[in-house]
Coordinates of C-alpha atoms in Angstrom, one line a residue:
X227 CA 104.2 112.4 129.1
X228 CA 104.0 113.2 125.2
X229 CA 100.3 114.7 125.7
X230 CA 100.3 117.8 123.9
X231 CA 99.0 120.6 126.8
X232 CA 96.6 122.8 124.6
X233 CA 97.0 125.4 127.3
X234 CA 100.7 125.6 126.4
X235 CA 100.4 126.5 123.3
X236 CA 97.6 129.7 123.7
X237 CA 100.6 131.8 125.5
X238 CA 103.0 131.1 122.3
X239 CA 103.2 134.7 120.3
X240 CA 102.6 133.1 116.8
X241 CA 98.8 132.0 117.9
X242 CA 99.9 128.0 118.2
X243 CA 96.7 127.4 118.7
X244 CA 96.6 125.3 116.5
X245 CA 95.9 122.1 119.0
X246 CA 93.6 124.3 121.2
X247 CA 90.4 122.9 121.9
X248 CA 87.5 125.3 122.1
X249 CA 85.8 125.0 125.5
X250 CA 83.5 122.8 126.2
X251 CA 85.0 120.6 123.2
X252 CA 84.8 117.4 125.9
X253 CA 80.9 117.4 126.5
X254 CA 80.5 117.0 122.8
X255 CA 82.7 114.3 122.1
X256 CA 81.6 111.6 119.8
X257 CA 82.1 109.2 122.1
X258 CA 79.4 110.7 124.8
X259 CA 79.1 108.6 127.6
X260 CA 75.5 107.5 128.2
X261 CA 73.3 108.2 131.6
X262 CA 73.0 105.4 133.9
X263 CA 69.5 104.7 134.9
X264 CA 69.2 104.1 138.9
X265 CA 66.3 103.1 140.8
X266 CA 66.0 102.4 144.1
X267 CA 64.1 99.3 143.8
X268 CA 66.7 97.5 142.0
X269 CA 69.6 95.9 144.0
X270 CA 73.1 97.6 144.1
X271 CA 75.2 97.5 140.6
X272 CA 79.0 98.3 140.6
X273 CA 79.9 101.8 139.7
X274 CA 80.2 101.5 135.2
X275 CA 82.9 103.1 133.7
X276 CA 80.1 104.9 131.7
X277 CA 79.0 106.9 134.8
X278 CA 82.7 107.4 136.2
X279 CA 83.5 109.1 132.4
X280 CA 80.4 111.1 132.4
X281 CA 81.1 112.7 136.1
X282 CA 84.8 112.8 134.4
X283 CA 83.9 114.6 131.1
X284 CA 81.5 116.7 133.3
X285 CA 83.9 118.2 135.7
X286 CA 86.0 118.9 132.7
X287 CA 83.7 120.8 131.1
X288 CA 82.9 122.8 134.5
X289 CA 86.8 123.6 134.7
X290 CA 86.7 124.8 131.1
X291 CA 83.9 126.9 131.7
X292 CA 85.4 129.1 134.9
X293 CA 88.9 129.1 134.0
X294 CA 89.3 129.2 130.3
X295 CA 91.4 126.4 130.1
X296 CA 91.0 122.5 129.2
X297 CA 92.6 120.0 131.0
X298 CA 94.1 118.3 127.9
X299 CA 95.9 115.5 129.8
X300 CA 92.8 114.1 131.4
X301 CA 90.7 114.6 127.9
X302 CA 93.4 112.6 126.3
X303 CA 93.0 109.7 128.7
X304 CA 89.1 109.7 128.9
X305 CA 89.1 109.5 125.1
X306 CA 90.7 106.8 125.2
X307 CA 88.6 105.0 128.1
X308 CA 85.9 105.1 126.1
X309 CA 87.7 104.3 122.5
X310 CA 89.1 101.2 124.4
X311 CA 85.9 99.9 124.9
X312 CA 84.7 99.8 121.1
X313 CA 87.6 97.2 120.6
X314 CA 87.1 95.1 123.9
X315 CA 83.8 94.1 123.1
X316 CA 85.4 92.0 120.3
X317 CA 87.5 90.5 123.0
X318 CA 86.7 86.5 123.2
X319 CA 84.8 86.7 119.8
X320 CA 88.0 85.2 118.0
X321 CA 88.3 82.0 119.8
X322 CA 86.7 79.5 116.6
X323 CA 88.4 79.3 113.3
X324 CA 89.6 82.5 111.5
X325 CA 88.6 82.9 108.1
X326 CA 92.9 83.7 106.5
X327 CA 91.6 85.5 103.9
X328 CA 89.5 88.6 105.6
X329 CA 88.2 89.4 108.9
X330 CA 84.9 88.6 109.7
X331 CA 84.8 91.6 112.1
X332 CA 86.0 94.4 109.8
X333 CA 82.9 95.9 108.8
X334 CA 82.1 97.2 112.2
X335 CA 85.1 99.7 111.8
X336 CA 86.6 102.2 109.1
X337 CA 89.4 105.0 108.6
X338 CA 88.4 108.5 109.3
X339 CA 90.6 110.9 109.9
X340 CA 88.8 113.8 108.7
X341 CA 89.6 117.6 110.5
X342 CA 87.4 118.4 113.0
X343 CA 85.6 121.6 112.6
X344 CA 87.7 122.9 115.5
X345 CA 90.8 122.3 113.9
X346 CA 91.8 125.8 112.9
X347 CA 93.1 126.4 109.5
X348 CA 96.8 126.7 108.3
X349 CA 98.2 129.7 109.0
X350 CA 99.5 131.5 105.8
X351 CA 103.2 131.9 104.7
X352 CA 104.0 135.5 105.9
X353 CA 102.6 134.7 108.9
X354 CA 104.1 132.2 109.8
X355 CA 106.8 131.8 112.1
X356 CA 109.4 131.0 109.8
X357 CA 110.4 128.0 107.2
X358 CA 111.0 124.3 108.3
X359 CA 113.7 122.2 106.4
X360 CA 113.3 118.5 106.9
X361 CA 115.9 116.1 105.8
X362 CA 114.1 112.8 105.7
X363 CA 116.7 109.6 106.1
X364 CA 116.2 105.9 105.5
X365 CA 114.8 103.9 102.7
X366 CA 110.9 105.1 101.3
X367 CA 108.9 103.9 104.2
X368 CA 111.5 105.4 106.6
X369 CA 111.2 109.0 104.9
X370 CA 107.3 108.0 104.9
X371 CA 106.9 108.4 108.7
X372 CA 109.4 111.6 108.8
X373 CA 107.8 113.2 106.0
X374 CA 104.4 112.2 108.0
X375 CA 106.3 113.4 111.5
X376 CA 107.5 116.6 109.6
X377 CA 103.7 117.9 108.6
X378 CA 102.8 117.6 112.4
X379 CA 105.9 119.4 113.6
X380 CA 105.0 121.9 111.3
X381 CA 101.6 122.5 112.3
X382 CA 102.8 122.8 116.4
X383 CA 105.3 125.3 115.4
X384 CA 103.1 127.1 113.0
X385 CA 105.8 127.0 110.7
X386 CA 105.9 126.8 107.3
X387 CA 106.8 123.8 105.3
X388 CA 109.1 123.3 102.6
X389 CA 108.8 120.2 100.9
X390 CA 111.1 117.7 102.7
X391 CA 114.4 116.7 101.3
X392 CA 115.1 112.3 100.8
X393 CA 118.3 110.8 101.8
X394 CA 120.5 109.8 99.3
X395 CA 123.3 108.8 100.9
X396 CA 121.3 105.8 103.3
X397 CA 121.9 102.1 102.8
X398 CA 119.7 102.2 99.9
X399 CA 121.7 104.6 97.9
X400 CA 118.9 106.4 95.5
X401 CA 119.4 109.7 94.6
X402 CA 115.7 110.0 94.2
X403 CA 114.0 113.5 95.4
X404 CA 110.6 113.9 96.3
X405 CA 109.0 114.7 93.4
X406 CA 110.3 111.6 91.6
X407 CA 108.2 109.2 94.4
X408 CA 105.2 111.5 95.3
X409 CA 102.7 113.6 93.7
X410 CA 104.0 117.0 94.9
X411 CA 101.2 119.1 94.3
X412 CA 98.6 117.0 95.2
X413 CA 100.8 116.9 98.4
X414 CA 101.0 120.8 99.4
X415 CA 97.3 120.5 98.1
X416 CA 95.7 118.4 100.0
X417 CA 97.4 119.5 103.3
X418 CA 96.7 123.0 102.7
X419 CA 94.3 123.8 105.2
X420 CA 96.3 121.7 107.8
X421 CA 100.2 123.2 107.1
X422 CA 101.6 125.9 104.6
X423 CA 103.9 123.9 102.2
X424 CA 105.9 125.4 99.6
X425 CA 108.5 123.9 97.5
X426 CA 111.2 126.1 98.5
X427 CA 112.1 129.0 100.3
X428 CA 112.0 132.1 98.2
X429 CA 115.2 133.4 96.7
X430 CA 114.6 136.8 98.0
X431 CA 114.0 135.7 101.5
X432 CA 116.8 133.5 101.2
X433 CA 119.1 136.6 99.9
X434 CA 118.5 138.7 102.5
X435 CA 118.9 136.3 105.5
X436 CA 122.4 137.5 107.6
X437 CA 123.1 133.6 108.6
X438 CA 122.5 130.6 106.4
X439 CA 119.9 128.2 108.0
X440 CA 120.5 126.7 111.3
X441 CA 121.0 123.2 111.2
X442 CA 119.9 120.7 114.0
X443 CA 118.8 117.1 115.2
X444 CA 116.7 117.1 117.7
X445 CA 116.5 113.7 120.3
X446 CA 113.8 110.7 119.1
X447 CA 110.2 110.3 119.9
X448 CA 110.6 114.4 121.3
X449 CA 106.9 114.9 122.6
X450 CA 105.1 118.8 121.6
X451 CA 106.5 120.4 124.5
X452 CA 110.2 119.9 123.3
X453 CA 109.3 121.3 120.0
X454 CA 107.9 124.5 121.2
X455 CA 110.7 125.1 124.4
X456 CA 113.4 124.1 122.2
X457 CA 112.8 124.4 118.7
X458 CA 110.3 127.5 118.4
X459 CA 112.8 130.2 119.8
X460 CA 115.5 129.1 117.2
X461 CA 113.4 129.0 114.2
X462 CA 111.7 132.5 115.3
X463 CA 114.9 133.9 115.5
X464 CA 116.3 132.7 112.9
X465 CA 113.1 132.3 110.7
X466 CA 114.5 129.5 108.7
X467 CA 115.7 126.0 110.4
X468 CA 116.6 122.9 109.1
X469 CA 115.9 119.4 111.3
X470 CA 118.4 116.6 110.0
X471 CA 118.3 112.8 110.3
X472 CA 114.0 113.4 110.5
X473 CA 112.5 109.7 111.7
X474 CA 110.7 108.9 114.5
X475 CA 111.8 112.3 115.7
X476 CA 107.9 113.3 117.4
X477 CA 106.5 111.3 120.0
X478 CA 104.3 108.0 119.9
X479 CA 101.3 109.5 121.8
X480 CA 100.0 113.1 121.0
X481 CA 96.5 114.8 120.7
X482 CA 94.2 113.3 119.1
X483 CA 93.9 116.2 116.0
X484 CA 97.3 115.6 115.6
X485 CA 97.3 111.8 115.0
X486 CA 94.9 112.4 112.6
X487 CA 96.6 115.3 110.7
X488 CA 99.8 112.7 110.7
X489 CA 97.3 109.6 108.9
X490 CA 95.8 112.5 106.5
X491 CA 99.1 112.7 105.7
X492 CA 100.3 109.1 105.5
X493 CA 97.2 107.6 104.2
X494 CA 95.9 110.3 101.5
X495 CA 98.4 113.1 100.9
X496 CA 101.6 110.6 100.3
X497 CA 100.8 109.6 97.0
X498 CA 103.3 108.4 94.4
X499 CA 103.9 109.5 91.0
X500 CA 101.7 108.9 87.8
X501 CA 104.4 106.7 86.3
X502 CA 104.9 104.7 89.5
X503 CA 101.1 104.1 90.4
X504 CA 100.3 103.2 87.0
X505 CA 102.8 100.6 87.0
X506 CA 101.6 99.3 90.0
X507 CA 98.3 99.2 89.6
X508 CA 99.2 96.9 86.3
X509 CA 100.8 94.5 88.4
X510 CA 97.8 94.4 90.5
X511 CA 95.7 93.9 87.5
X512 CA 97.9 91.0 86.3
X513 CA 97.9 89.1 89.4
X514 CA 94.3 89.7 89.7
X515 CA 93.9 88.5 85.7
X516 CA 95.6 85.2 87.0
X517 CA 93.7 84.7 90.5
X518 CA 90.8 86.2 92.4
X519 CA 92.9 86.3 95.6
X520 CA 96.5 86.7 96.1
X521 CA 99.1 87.0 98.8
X522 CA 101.9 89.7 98.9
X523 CA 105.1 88.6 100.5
X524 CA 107.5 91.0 102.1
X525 CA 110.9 89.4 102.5
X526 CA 113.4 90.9 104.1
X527 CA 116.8 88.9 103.6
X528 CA 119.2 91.0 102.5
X529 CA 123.0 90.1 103.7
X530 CA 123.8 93.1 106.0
X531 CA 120.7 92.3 108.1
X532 CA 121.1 89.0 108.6
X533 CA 125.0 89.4 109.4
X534 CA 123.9 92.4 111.4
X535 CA 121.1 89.7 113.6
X536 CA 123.9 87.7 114.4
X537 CA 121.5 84.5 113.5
X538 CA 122.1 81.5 111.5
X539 CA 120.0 80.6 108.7
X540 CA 121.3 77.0 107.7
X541 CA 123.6 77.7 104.6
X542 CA 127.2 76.0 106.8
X543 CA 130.2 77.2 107.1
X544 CA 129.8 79.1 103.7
X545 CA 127.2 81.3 105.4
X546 CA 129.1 81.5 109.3
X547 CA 132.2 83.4 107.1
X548 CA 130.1 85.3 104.7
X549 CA 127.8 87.1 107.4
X550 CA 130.9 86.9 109.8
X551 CA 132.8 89.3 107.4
X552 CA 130.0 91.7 106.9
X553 CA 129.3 92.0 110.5
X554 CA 133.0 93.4 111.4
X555 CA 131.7 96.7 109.8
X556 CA 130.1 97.3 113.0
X557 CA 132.8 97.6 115.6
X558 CA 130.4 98.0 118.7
X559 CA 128.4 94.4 117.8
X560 CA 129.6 91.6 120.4
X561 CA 129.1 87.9 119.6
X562 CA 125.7 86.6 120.0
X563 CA 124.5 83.0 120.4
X564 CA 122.7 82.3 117.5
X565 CA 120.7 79.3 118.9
X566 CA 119.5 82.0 121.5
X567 CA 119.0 84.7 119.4
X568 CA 116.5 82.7 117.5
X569 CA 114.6 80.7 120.5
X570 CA 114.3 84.2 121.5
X571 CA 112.6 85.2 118.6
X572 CA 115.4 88.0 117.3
X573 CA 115.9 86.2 113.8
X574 CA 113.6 86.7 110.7
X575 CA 112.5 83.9 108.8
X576 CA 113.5 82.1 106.2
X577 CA 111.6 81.9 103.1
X578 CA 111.0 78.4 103.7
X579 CA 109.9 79.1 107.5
X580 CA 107.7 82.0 105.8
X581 CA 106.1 79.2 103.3
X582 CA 105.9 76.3 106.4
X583 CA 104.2 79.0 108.0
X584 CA 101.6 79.8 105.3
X585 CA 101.1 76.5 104.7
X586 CA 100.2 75.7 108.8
X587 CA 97.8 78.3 108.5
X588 CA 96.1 76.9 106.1
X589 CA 97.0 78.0 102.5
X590 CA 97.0 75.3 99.7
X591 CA 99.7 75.0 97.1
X592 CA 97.7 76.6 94.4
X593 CA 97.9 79.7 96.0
X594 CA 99.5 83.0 93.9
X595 CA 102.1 84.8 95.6
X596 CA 103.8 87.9 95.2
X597 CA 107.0 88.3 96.8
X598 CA 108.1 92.0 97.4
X599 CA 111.5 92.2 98.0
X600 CA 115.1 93.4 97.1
X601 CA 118.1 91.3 97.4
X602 CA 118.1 87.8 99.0
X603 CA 121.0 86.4 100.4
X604 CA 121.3 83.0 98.5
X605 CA 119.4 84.2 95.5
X606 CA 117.5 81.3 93.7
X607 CA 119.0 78.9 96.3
X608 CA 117.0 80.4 99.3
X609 CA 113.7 80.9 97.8
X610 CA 113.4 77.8 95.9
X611 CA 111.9 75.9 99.1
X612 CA 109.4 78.9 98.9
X613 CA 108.6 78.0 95.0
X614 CA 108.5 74.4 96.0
X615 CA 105.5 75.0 98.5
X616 CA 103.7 77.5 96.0
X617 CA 104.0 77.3 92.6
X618 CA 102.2 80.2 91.4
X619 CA 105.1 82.3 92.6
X620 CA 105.3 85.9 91.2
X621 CA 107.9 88.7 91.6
X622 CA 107.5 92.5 89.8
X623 CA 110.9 91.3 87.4
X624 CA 108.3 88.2 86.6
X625 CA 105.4 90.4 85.9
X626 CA 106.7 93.8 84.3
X627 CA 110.9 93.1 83.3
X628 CA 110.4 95.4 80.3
X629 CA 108.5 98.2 82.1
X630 CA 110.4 98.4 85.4
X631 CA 114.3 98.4 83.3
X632 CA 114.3 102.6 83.6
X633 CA 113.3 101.9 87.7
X634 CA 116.2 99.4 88.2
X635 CA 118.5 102.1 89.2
X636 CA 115.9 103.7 92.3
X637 CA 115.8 101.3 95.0
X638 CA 112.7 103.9 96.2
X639 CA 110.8 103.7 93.5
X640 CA 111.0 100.1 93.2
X641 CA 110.1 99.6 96.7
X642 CA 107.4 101.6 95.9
X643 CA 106.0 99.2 93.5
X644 CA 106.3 96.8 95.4
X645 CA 104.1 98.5 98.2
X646 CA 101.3 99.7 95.8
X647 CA 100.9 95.4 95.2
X648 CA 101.4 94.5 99.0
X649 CA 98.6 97.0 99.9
X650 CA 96.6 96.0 97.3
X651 CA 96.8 92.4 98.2
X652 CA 94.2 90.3 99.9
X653 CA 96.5 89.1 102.2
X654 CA 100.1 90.6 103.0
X655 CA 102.6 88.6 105.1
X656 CA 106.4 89.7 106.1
X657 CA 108.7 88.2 107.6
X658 CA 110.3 90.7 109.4
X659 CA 109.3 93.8 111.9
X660 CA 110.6 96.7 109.2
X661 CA 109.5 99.9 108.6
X662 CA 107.5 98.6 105.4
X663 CA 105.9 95.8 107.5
X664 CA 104.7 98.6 110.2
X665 CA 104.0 101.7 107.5
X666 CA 101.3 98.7 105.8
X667 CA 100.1 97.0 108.5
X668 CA 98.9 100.4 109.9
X669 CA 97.8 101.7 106.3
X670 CA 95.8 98.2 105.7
X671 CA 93.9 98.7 109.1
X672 CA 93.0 102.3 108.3
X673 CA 91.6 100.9 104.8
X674 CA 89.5 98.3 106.8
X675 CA 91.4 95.5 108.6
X676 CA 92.4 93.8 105.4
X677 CA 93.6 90.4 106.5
X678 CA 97.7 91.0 107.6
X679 CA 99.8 88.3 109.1
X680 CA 102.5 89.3 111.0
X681 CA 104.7 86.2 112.3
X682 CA 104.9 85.7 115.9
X683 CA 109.0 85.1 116.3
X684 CA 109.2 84.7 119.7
X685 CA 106.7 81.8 119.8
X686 CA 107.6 80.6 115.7
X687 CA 111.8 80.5 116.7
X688 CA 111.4 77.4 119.1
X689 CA 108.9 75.8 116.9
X690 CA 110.9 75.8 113.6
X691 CA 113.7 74.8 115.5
X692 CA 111.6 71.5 116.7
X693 CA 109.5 71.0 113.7
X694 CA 111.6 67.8 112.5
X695 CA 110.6 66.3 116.1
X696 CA 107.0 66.7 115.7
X697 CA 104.1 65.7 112.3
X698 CA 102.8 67.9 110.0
X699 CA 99.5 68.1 112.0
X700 CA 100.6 69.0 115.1
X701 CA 103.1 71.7 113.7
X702 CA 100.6 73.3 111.6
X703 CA 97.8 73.3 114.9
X704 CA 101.1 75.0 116.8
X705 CA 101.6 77.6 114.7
X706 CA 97.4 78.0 114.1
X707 CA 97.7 78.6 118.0
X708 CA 100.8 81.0 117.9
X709 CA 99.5 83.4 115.3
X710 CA 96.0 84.3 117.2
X711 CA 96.1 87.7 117.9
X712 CA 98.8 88.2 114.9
X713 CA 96.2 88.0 112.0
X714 CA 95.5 91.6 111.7
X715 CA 92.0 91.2 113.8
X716 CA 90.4 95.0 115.0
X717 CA 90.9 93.9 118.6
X718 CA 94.6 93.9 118.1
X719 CA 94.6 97.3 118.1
X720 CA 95.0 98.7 121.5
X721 CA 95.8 103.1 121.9
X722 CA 99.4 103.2 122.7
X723 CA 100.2 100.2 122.0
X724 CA 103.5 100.0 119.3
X725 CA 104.1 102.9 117.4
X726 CA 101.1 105.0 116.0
X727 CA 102.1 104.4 112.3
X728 CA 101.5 100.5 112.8
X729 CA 98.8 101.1 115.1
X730 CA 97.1 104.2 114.3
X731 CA 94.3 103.6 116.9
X732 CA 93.1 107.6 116.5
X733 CA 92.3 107.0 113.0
X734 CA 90.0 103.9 113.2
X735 CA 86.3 104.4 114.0
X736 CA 83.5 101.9 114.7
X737 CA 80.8 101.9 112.3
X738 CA 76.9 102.2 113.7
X739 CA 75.4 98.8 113.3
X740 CA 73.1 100.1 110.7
X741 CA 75.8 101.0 108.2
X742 CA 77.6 97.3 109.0
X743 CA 74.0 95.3 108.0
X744 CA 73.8 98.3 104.7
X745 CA 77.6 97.3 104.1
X746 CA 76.7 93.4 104.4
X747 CA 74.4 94.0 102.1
X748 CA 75.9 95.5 99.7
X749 CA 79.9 94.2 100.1
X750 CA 80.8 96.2 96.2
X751 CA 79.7 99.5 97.4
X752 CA 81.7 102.3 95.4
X753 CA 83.2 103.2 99.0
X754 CA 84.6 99.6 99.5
X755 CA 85.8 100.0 96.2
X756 CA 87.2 103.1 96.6
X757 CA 89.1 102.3 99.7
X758 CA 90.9 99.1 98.1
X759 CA 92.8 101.2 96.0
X760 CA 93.7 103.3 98.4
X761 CA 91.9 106.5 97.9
X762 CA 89.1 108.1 99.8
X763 CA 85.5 109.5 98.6
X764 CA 86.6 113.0 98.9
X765 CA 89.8 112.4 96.9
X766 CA 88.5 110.9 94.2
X767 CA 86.1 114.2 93.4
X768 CA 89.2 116.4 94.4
X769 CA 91.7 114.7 91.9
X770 CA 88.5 114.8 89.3
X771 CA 88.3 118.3 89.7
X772 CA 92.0 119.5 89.8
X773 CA 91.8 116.9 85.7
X774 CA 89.1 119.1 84.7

């Protein structure tokens, strides 16, 4: 089911319980259902879900009491009853015109992923149950969600950490470590009442060790329960293990203290280098110098994914051999209809499809962009219909050549420039359903619902495929109707629905009505402010500190 059983993990030797939740946890939930007032006099009302959670919640906390256990699966799901019903009461509030620039319903929710005060504390090195090698693969955001997924697995295993290793030899080819895209210490610092983390396993424990380290991969999306039947016995035997090819290796739905130890993680501990985020943050500044909003473009266009989509994206036969060539390196890809493929919605857009698109929407030509993205198949050729429909078209060679020459050879690094601007950005658009597009859409709803378009393919393919049949006025009102519910709105966000790190529905709280009038109010608070770039309250008088 991918629920993590707290009553598992109390019978495991090495006290795993760490997910445990103390009895009686449930009746003092922050979302407490409220009494339904009956009285006899009034006529018969359907049975709320209110009441139905309460009597739930309440025999939960009766089971707790006489047996010493909680029943963790039904917890999990009532949670979620009542979390759903924060984000339906938005539902039908978004039929008029949306403003593209920010929601108007943002306010009412924010981040938090703070520990709860039942969330016991790390356990310490020697007592741990052994070391846990992770080998991270993929580009940066890739290694973002197994570095992310690795702290979690960690914490169920009551393991210690070691500081996960990046892929070099990926697609991307970057010999980059860890230490050369994050700020290691502030890493193993900031998690350190969640997860142990050290930076290696110590020579002397390494010397005396009879086998070297046992090396496996363990199957995708592998809920708690795999972890601690499969995993646990080998690492406590072996007392160091080492998990290859780590991404999207833990299951999509877990406990609730877990999904918020893996967005402490994403959102707070995962933070780059001084070099990189001071670069960044310049770029930021000189797009803000230039305009008081921009939009960040994330194009993905890059030969071997187009050839590997099968799709055609207009260049002629020039392009049919060109993508054909690259796509015999996969022996097991068949040939697709690329008419199909694209009415289907399988193909990314073009540049120009992503500009028609912006345009529909409502965007005028003196817009700034930034456009975040490596190599595009056609070079100048392909995005000069995107300079055509704006201008004030800006890329991090454009803003920084000088600075960013000793990045050019770290595809990682540069990508993570190109995310610190993205996230930054009052509005971010991709064309494409990558792990960068996911990673920031979830990061940009955890820091408030900033305004994120992602294009609706399945609905856009037909459309730019018929646009030359139809005016300007009725294309742009088609494509105004297609992206509703694809504008980064709070009632988008549904528990379980995609993956957690693009939807990270445990980690987004509504805000009393009292804070969202204080917040209209007052729309430069220092939190606000704060939150733009990325960095909490309580980080902010850390890092202070650790300076002084």
């Amino acid at each position: 089911m991918g629920v993590a059983k707290a009553w598992r993990f109390s019978v495991i030797p090495a006290k795993p319980a760490l997910l445990k939740h103390p009895s009686g946890s449930v009746l003092s939930h922050k979302h407490e259902c409220r009494r339904c007032r009956s009285s006899a006099a009034l006529p018969r009302k359907p049975i709320s879900w209110s009441l139905v959670c309460g009597f739930m919640l309440f025999c939960l906390g009766m089971i707790s009491l006489f047996t010493g256990h909680v029943a963790s699966d039904l917890e999990w799901y009532s949670q979620r009853l009542m979390k759903r019903r924060s984000y339906f009461r938005l539902e039908g509030i978004n039929k008029g015109p949306v403003d593209i620039w920010k929601s108007d319903y943002a306010n009412y929710f924010y981040g938090c992923s703070k520990r709860s005060r039942n969330f016991s504390h790390a356990v310490p090195e020697l007592s741990s149950n052994g070391y846990l090698l992770i080998g991270a693969s993929g580009g940066l955001n890739q290694q973002r969600t197994g570095i992310s997924d690795a702290v979690v697995v960690a914490r169920i295993l009551n393991a210690t950490l070691v500081v996960p290793e990046l892929d070099h030899n990926s697609y991307w080819k970057d010999d980059s470590d860890f230490v050369d895209i994050f700020d290691v210490n502030w890493f193993i610092s900031y998690l350190a009442k969640d997860v142990t983390i050290v930076k290696r396993v110590p020579d002397k424990f390494m010397r005396s060790m009879e086998k070297p380290p046992y090396t496996m991969r363990v199957p995708r999306k592998s809920p708690p329960e795999y972890y601690l039947d499969q995993v646990l016995p080998i690492l406590q035997r072996r007392s160091v293990l080492q998990l290859t090819k780590f991404d999207y290796r833990l299951a999509n739905n877990i406990d609730d203290e877990l999904q918020k130890l893996r967005c402490r993680t994403n959102y707070h501990a995962l933070r780059f280098t001084k070099p990189i985020q001071e670069l960044g943050q310049k770029l930021v500044s000189r797009m803000r110098a230039m305009a008081k909003h921009f939009i960040a473009v994330h194009l993905r266009f890059e030969p071997d994914m187009l050839a590997f989509s099968g799709c055609y994206f207009g260049g002629g036969d020039k392009e049919r051999y060109e993508l054909g060539e690259i796509r015999k390196r996969w022996e097991t890809l068949t040939d697709v209809d690329a008419d199909g493929e694209r009415r289907r919605g399988r193909c990314p857009l073009t540049p120009h499809e992503v500009g028609l698109t912006l345009r529909a929407l409502g965007f005028a030509n003196d817009t700034y962009i930034y456009v975040a993205s490596g190599e595009i198949y056609g070079g100048e050729e392909t995005l000069r219909p995107l300079r055509d429909l704006f201008p004030n078209f800006y890329t991090k060679e454009m803003l920084a050549e000088e600075e960013l020459k000793h990045f050019f050879p770290f595809s990682s690094r540069l990508a993570a420039i190109d995310y610190i601007v993205s996230d930054e950005s009052d509005v971010f658009v991709t064309n494409n359903n990558g792990n960068m597009a996911k990673i920031l859409a979830g990061r940009r709803r955890y820091m408030g619902h900033k305004r994120t378009i992602r294009p609706n393919t399945k609905r856009l393919g037909p459309l730019m495929m018929e646009r030359d049949h139809m005016d300007w006025d009725t294309f742009a009102r088609k494509v105004k109707t297609f992206h509703k519910g694809f504008m980064g709105e709070p009632d988008e966000m549904r528990p379980g629905r995609g993956e957690f790190h693009e939807y990270p529905y445990s980690c987004i709280c509504e805000r009393p009505l009292g804070d969202v009038d204080k917040k209209r109010d007052d729309p430069r608070s220092e939190q606000r402010n704060l939150g733009l770039r990325g960095i909490s309250k309580e980080e902010e008088l850390i890092s202070g500190a650790k300076e002084a």
